[in-house]
XYZ file of C-alpha atoms in Angstrom:
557
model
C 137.833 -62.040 -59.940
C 135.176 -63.285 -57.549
C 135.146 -60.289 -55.663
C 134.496 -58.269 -59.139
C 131.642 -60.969 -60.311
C 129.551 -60.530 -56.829
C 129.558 -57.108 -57.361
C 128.497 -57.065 -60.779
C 126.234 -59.982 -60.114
C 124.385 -57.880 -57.298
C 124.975 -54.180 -58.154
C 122.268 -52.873 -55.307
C 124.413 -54.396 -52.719
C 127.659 -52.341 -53.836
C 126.114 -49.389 -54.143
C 124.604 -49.379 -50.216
C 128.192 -50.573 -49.278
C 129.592 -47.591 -50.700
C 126.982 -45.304 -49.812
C 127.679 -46.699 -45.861
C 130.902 -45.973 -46.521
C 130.528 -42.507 -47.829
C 127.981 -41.671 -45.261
C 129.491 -43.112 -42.570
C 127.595 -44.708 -39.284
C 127.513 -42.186 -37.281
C 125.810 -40.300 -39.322
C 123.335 -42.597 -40.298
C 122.764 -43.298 -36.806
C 122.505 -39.295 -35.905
C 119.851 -39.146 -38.373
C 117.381 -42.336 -37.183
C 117.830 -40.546 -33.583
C 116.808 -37.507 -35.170
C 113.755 -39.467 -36.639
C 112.531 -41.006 -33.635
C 112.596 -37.566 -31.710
C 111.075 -35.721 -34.391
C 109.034 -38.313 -35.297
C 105.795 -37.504 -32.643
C 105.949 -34.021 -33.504
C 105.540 -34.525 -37.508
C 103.589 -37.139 -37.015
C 101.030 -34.510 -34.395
C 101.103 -31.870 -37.283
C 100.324 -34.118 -39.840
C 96.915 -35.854 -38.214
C 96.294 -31.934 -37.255
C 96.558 -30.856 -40.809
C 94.829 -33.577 -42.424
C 92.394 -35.304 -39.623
C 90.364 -37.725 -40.758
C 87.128 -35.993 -39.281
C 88.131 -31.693 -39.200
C 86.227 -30.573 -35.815
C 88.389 -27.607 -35.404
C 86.075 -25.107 -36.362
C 84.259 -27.098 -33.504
C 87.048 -26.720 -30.895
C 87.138 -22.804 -31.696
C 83.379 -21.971 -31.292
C 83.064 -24.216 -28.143
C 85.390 -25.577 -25.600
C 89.320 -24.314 -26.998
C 88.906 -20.677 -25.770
C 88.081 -22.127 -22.630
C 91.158 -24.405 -22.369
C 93.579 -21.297 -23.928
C 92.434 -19.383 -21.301
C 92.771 -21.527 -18.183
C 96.791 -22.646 -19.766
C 97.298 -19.106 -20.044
C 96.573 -18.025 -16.807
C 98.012 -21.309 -15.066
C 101.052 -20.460 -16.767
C 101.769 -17.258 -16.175
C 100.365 -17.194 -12.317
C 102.644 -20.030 -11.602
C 105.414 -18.249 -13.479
C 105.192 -15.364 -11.304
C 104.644 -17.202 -8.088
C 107.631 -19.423 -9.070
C 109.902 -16.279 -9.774
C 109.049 -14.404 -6.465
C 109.527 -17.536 -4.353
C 112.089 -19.363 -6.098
C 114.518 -15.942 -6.890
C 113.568 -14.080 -3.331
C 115.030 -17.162 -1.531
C 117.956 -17.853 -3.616
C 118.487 -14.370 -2.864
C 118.168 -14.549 0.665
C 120.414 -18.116 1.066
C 123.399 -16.803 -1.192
C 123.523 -12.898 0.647
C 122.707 -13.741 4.181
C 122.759 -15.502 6.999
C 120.577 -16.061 9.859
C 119.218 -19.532 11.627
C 118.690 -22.674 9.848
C 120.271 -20.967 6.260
C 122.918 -23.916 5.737
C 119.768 -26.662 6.350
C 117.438 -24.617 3.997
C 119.800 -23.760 1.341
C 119.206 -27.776 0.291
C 115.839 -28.459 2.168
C 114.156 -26.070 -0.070
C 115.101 -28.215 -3.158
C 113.258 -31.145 -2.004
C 109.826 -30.405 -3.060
C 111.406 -31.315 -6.614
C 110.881 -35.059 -5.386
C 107.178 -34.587 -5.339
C 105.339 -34.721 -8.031
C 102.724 -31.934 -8.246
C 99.525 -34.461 -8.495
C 101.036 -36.162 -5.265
C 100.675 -32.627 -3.537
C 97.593 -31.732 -4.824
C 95.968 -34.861 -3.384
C 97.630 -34.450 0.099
C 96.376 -30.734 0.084
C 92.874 -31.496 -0.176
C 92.975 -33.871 1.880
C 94.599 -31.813 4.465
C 92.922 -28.395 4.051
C 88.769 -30.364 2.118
C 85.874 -30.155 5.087
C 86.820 -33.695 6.961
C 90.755 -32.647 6.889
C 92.091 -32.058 10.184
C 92.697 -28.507 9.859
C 88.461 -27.657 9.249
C 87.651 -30.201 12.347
C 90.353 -28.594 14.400
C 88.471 -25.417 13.998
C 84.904 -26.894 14.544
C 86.159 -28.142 17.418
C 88.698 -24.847 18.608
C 85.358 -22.545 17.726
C 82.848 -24.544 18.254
C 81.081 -24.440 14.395
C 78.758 -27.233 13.537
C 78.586 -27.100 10.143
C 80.290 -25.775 6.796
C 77.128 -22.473 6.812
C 78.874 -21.781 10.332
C 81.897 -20.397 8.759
C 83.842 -19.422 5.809
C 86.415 -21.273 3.808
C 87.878 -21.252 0.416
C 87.812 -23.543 -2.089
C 90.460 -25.871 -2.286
C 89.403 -27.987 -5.356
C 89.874 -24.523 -8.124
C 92.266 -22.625 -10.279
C 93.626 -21.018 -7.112
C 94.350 -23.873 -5.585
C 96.040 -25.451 -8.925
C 97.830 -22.767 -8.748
C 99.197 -23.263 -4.986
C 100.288 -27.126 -5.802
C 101.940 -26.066 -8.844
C 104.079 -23.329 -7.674
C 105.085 -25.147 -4.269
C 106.183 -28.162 -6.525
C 107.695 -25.899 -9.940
C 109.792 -23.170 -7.796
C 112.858 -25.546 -6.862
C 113.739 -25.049 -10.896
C 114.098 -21.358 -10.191
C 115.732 -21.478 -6.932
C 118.198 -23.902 -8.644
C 119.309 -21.656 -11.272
C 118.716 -18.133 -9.639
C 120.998 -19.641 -6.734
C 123.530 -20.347 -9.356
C 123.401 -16.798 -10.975
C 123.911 -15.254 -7.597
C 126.968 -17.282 -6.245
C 128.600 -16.355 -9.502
C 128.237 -12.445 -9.136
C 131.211 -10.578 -7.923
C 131.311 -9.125 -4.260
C 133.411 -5.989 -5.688
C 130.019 -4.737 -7.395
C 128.374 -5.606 -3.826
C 130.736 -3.412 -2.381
C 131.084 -0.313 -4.517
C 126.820 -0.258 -4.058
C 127.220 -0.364 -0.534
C 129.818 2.445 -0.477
C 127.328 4.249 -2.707
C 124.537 4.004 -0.457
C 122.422 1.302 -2.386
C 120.497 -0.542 0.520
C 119.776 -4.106 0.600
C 116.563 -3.863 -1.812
C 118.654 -0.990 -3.964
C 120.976 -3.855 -4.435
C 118.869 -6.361 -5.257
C 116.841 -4.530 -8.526
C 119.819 -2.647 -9.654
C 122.316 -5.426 -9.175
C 121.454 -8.805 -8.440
C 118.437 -9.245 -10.352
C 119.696 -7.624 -13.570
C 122.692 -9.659 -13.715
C 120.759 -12.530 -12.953
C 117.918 -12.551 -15.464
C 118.614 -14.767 -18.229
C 118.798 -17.676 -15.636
C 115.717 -16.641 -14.140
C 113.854 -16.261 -17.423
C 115.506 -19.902 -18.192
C 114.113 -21.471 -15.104
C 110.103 -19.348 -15.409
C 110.424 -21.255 -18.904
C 110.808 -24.571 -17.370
C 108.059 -23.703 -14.971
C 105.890 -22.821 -17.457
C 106.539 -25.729 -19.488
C 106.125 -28.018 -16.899
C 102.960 -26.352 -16.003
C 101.410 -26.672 -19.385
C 101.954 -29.995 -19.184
C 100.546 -31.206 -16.119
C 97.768 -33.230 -16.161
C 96.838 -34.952 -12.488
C 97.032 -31.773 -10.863
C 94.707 -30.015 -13.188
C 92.250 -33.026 -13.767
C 92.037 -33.057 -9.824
C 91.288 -29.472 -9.134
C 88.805 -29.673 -12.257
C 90.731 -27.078 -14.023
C 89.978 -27.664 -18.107
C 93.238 -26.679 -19.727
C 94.901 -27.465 -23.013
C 96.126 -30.714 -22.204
C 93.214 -31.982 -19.982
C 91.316 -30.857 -23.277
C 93.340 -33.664 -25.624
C 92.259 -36.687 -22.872
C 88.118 -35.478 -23.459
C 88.819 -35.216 -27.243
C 90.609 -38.522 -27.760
C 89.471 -40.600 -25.154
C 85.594 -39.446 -24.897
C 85.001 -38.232 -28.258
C 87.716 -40.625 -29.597
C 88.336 -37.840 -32.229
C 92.498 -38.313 -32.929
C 92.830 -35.724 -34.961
C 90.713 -32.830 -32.763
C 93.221 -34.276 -30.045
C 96.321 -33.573 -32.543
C 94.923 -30.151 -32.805
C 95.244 -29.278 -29.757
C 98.070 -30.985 -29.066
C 98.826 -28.163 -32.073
C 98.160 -25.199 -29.913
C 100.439 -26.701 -27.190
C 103.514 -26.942 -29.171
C 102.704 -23.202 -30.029
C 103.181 -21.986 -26.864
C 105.854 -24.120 -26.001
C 108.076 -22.657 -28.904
C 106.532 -19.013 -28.179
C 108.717 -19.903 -24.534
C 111.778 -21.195 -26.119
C 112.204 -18.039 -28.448
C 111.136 -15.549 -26.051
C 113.764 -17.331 -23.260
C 116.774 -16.834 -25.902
C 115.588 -13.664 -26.940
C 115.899 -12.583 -23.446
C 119.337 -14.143 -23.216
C 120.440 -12.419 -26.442
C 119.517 -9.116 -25.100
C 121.249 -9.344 -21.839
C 125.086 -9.444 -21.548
C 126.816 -9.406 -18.647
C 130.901 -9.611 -18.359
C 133.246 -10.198 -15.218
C 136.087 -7.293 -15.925
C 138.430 -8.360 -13.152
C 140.701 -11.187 -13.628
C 140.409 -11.765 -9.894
C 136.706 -12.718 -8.768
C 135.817 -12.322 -5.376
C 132.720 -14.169 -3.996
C 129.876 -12.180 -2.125
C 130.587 -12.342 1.768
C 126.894 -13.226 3.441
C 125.504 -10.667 6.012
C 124.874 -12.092 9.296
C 121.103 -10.864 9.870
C 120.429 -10.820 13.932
C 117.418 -11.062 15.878
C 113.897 -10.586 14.024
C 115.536 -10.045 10.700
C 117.122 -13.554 11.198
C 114.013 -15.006 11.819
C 112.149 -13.311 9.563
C 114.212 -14.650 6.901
C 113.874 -17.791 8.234
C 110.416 -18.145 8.442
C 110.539 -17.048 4.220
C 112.546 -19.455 3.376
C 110.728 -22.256 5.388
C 107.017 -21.757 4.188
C 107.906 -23.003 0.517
C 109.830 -26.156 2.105
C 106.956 -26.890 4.315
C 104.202 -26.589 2.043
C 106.255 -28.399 -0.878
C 107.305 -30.793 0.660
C 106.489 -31.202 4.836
C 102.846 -31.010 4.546
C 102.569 -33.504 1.364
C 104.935 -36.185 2.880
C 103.138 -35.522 6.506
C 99.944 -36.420 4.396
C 101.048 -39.225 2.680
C 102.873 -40.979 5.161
C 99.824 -40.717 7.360
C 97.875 -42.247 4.866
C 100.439 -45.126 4.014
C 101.376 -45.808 7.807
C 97.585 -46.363 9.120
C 97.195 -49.119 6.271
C 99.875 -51.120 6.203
C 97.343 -54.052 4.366
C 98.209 -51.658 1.348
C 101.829 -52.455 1.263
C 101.068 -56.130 0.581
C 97.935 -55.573 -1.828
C 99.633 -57.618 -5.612
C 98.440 -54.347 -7.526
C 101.269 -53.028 -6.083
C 103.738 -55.150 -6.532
C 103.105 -55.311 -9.880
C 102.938 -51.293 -10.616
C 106.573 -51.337 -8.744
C 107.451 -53.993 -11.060
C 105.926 -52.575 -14.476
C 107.651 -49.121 -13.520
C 111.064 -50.808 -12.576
C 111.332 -52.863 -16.043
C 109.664 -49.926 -18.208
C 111.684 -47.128 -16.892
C 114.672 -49.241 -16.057
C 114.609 -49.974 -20.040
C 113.839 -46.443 -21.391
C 116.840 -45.009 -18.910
C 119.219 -47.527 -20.101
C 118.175 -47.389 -23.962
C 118.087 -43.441 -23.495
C 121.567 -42.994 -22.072
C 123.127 -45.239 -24.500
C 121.750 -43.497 -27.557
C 122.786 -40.563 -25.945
C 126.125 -41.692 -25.680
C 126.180 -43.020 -29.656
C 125.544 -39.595 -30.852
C 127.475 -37.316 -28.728
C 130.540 -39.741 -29.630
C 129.751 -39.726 -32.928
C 129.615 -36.195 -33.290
C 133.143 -35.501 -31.924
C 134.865 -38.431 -33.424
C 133.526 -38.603 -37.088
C 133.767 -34.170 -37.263
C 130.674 -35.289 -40.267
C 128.294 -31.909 -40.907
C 125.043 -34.262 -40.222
C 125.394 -35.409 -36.566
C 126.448 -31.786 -35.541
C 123.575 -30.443 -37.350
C 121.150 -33.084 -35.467
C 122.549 -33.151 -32.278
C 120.495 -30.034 -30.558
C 117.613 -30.969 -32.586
C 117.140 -34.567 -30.511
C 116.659 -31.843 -27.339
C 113.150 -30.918 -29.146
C 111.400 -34.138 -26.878
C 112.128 -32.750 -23.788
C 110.279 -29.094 -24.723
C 107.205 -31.111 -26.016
C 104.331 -31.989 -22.964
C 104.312 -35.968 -22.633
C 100.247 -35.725 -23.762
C 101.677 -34.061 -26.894
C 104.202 -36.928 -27.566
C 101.494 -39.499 -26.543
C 99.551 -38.503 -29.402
C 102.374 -38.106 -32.241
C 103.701 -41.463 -30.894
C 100.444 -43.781 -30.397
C 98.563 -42.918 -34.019
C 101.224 -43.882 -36.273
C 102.129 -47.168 -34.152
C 98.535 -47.919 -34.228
C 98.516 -47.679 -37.803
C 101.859 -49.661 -37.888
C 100.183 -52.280 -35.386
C 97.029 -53.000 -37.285
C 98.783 -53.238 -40.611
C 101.656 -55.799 -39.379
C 99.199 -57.774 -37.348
C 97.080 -57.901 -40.757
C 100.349 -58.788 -42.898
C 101.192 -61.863 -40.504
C 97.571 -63.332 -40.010
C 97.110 -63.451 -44.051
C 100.832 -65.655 -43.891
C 100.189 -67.821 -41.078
C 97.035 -67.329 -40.289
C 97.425 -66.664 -36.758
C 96.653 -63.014 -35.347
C 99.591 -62.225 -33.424
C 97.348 -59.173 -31.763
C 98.942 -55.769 -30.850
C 102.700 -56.141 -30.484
C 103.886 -52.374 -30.314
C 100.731 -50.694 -28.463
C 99.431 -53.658 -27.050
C 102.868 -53.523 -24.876
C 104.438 -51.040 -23.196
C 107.014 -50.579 -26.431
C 105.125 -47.189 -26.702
C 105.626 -46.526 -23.428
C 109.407 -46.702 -23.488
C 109.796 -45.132 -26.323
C 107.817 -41.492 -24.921
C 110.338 -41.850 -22.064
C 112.667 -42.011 -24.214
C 111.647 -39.295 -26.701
C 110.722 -37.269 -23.864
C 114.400 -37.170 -21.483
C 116.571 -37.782 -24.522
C 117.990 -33.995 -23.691
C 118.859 -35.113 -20.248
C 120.827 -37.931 -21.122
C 122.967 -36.205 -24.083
C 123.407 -32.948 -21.949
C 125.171 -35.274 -19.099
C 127.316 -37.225 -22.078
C 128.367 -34.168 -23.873
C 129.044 -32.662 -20.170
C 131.180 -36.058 -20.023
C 132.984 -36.354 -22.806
C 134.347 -32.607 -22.906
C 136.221 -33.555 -19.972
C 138.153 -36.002 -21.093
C 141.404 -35.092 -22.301
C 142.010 -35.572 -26.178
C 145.385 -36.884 -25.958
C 143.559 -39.987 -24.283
C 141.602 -41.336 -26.954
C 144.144 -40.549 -29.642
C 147.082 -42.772 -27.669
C 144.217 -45.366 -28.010
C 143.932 -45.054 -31.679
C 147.806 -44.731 -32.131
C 147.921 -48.232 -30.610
C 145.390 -49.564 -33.020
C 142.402 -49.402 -31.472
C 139.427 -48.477 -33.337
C 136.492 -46.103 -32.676
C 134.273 -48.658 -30.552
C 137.178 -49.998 -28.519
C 138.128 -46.730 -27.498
C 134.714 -45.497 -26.517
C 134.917 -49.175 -24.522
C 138.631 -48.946 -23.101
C 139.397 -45.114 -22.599
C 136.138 -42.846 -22.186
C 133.747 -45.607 -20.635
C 135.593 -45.787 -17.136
C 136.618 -42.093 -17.120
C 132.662 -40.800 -18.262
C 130.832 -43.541 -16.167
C 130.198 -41.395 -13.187
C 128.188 -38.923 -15.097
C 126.797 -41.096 -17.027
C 125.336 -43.179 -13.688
C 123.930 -39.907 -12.583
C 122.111 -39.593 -16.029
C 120.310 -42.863 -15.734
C 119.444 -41.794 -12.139
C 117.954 -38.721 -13.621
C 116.253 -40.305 -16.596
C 115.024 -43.416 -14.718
C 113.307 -40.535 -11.823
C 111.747 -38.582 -14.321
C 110.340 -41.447 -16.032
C 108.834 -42.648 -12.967
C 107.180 -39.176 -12.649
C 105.388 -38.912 -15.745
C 102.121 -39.394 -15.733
C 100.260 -37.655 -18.899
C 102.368 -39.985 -21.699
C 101.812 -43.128 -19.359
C 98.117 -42.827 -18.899
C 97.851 -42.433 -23.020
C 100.050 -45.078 -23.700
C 100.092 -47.728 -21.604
C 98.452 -51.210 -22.434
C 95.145 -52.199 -21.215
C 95.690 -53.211 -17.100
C 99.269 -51.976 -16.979
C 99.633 -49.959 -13.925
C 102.953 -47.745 -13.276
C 103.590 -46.413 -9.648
C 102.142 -42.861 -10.906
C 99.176 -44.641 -12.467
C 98.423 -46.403 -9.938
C 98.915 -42.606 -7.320
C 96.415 -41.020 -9.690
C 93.758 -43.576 -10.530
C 93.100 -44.141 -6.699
C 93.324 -40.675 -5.795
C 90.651 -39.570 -8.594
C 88.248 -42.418 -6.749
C 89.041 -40.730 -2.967
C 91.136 -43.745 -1.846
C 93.911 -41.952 -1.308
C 94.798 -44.338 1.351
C 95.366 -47.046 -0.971
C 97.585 -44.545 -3.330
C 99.549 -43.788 -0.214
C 101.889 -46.848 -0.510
C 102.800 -45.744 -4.002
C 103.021 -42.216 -3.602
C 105.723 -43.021 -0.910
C 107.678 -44.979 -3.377
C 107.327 -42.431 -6.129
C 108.614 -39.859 -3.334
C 111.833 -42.135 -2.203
C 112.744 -42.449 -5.784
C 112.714 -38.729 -6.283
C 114.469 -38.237 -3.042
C 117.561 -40.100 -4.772
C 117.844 -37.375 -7.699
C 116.870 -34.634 -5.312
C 119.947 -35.785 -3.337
C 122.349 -36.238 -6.584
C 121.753 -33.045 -7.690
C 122.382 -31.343 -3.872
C 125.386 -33.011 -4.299
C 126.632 -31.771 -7.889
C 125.716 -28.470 -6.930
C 127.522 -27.603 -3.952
């Protein structure tokens, strides 16, 4: 009788417990995941659609075409670079050998540790007129001054270019390298016996076969390249996304900077559907039950080296020449290793990314279990639409993420000074809270590929002994697929917490006044020519990519 009278007393309250019921929590939490991931993106199309000030009309007669332009051809020149280099060496490592092939088959995935602003400050300052390679040759030739000589310009599109493509073409190497260890050596063969030659082969076989992954990885690339920022803004190269830090933080114009951030997500979904359509038109099938792997071709004398000296270049000027740089820089001030504002960037970007990793994996995990153990319609259907953050440029996400909080902000800070009368100040952009939750937005993908990865491999006659001996949902995530997934899942807070240290166009939107990360901290010295007080945290920023560089040699041996 009680139990009827509270529920008649306070009908509202039965009704959510049955709708919880009826819905279910997974589901419910599948769609506030959903929410925050979507979340920037609505909230970027709806201050570009209704901006409080339209200067659009502004953007197209003036400085936009200019921007298109420059993302366009950055783009597609680093696509192709990144497709020669990265696919002509994967070819090269996975068909042949010749000297130093075992050592550059993982060497030449190590420029993915260096961010590209990092390289595009240690290539000026290697190749700009007081670099040691110009005063070697004043010196060699005897030239007194710059009108003595010729030399290009470092600081332009080309050179954006250059720093991009030497950072961007591990992703295709990566992939491509996959695609060609997978191929069959009886195709090889009957080629050969047909009288294909070693380029015959590669166009009419290899390549072919090996396109959709290729196409995948230019994608990336080009992605990635859209949304760099610290190279660009270096080089003085006005693109798209250089374009939303003049119109937001010069003309403080939110919703021109929405806009654009508009025309971004354009071309970013014009590369996702032109990827699958390239995957839908390309089928490839292994007819033989019995695979046989390609057997490498020993390649002697100049053809060996030759080869060699290919696969080298990208390595060296990736990777060598920018850690060469940098390390010169950090080990001839060592007073920069004790400076505080480094000490507390390390800290800042320890506890910030440390949180978004760990928050990030864990949601991951949530869903991904959810979705196989509930088997409701609404976390299947959300699932591969909380990959959408990882497509979207971090300036992008900055922008969807900080205007509503701002709003948010002002109006909660407004609610509690007219009860208490005390102004509590800023509480979600006023702390890094904005910052963690871009991270988190932004490699969401990352962590739920390596969970669903996870949890497929664990056997389903595990977790249903579990529940047989009457342990529910949450114990059995706990007890049975926690120690058997935790591996993977490691490796995807590894991977989260690197890329998180890496980003630089979200942080320098969002972070709170005087809050320095480790990439902050890279790029705001650099921009002032100090690079030899950025060199101490550049070399951090390096080590910690080093340690998902090295994870991912390992899990793809």
């Amino acid at each position: 009788m009680q139990r009827n009278a509270s529920s008649s007393s306070f009908p509202a309250i039965g009704a959510a417990r049955r709708w919880l019921r009826n819905t279910g929590l997974w589901s419910i939490g599948a769609a506030l995941i959903a929410l925050v991931v979507l979340g920037p993106i609505l909230s970027v199309l709806w201050t570009a659609l209704w901006p409080e000030e339209n200067i659009w009309p502004h953007l197209v007669a003036t400085t936009l075409p200019r921007y298109l332009s420059n993302s366009l051809i950055l783009m597609a020149s680093v696509g192709a670079l990144t497709a020669a280099t990265g696919t002509g060496a994967a070819w090269l490592i996975t068909r042949y050998r010749f000297p130093a092939s075992r050592w550059l088959e993982y060497l030449l995935l190590l420029p993915l540790a260096i961010p590209a602003y990092i390289g595009a400050y240690a290539l000026v300052d290697f190749l700009e007129y007081a670099g040691p390679l110009q005063t070697g040759l004043r010196g060699l030739f005897g030239w007194s001054s710059a009108r003595d000589y010729w030399f290009p310009d470092i600081r332009s599109k080309t050179g954006a270019i250059i720093v991009l493509s030497a950072s961007l073409y591990p992703y295709v190497y990566l992939l491509s390298r996959a695609a060609f260890r997978e191929q069959s050596g009886g195709a090889e063969e009957v080629a050969m016996s047909l009288g294909k030659g070693p380029f015959a082969r590669f166009w009419s076989i290899g390549l072919p076969m090996a396109r959709p992954a290729i196409a995948a990885a230019v994608a990336i690339v080009m992605m990635e390249t859209v949304n760099d920022f610290g190279t660009v803004d270096y080089f003085a190269v006005q693109t798209l996304t250089t374009g939303i830090f003049s119109v937001w933080l010069q003309s403080y114009n939110a919703g021109g900077a929405a806009q654009i951030a508009c025309v971004i997500l354009g071309l970013v979904v014009a590369l996702v559907l032109l990827e699958k359509s390239s995957r839908r038109r390309l089928h490839f099938y292994t007819l033989s039950s019995r695979h046989r792997p390609v057997t490498r071709v020993h390649l002697p004398g100049w053809q060996g080296r030759v080869a060699t000296v290919l696969c080298a270049f990208p390595f060296v000027l990736g990777f060598v020449l920018p850690c060469g740089v940098i390390l010169s820089h950090a080990l001839s001030q060592s007073g920069g290793w004790s400076d505080p504002g480094l000490l507390r960037a390390l800290v800042h970007t320890v506890t910030v990314c440390g949180i978004a990793a760990v928050v990030t994996v864990l949601a991951a995990v949530f869903l991904v279990y959810g979705v196989r153990v509930s088997g409701a319609g609404l976390p299947k259907l959300l699932m591969p639409v909380t990959t959408i953050g990882y497509a979207a440029p971090g300036a992008v996400l900055a922008v969807g993420i900080l205007i509503p909080l701002a709003l948010m902000d002002h109006r909660l800070a407004d609610a509690v000074a007219a009860v208490t009368g005390h102004d509590p100040g800023l509480v979600l952009t006023g702390t890094a809270f904005a910052v963690v939750l871009a991270y988190c937005v932004r490699f969401f993908a990352i962590a739920q590929g390596a969970a669903d990865s996870a949890m497929g491999r664990v056997p389903p006659s595990l977790p249903m002994a579990a529940r047989s001996l009457g342990r529910n949902r949450a114990a059995t995530l706990r007890e049975v697929h926690f120690p058997l997934i935790r591996g993977s899942l490691a490796s995807a807070l590894l991977l989260v917490f690197v890329d998180c240290v890496k980003e630089l166009p979200a942080t320098l939107l969002l972070r709170p006044f005087n809050y320095d990360t480790l990439a902050t901290r890279v790029f705001e010295k650099a921009s002032l020519e100090r690079l030899g007080e950025a060199a101490p945290a550049a070399v951090l920023v390096i080590l910690v990519g080093l340690c998902a560089v090295g994870l991912l040699a390992r899990t793809n041996r």
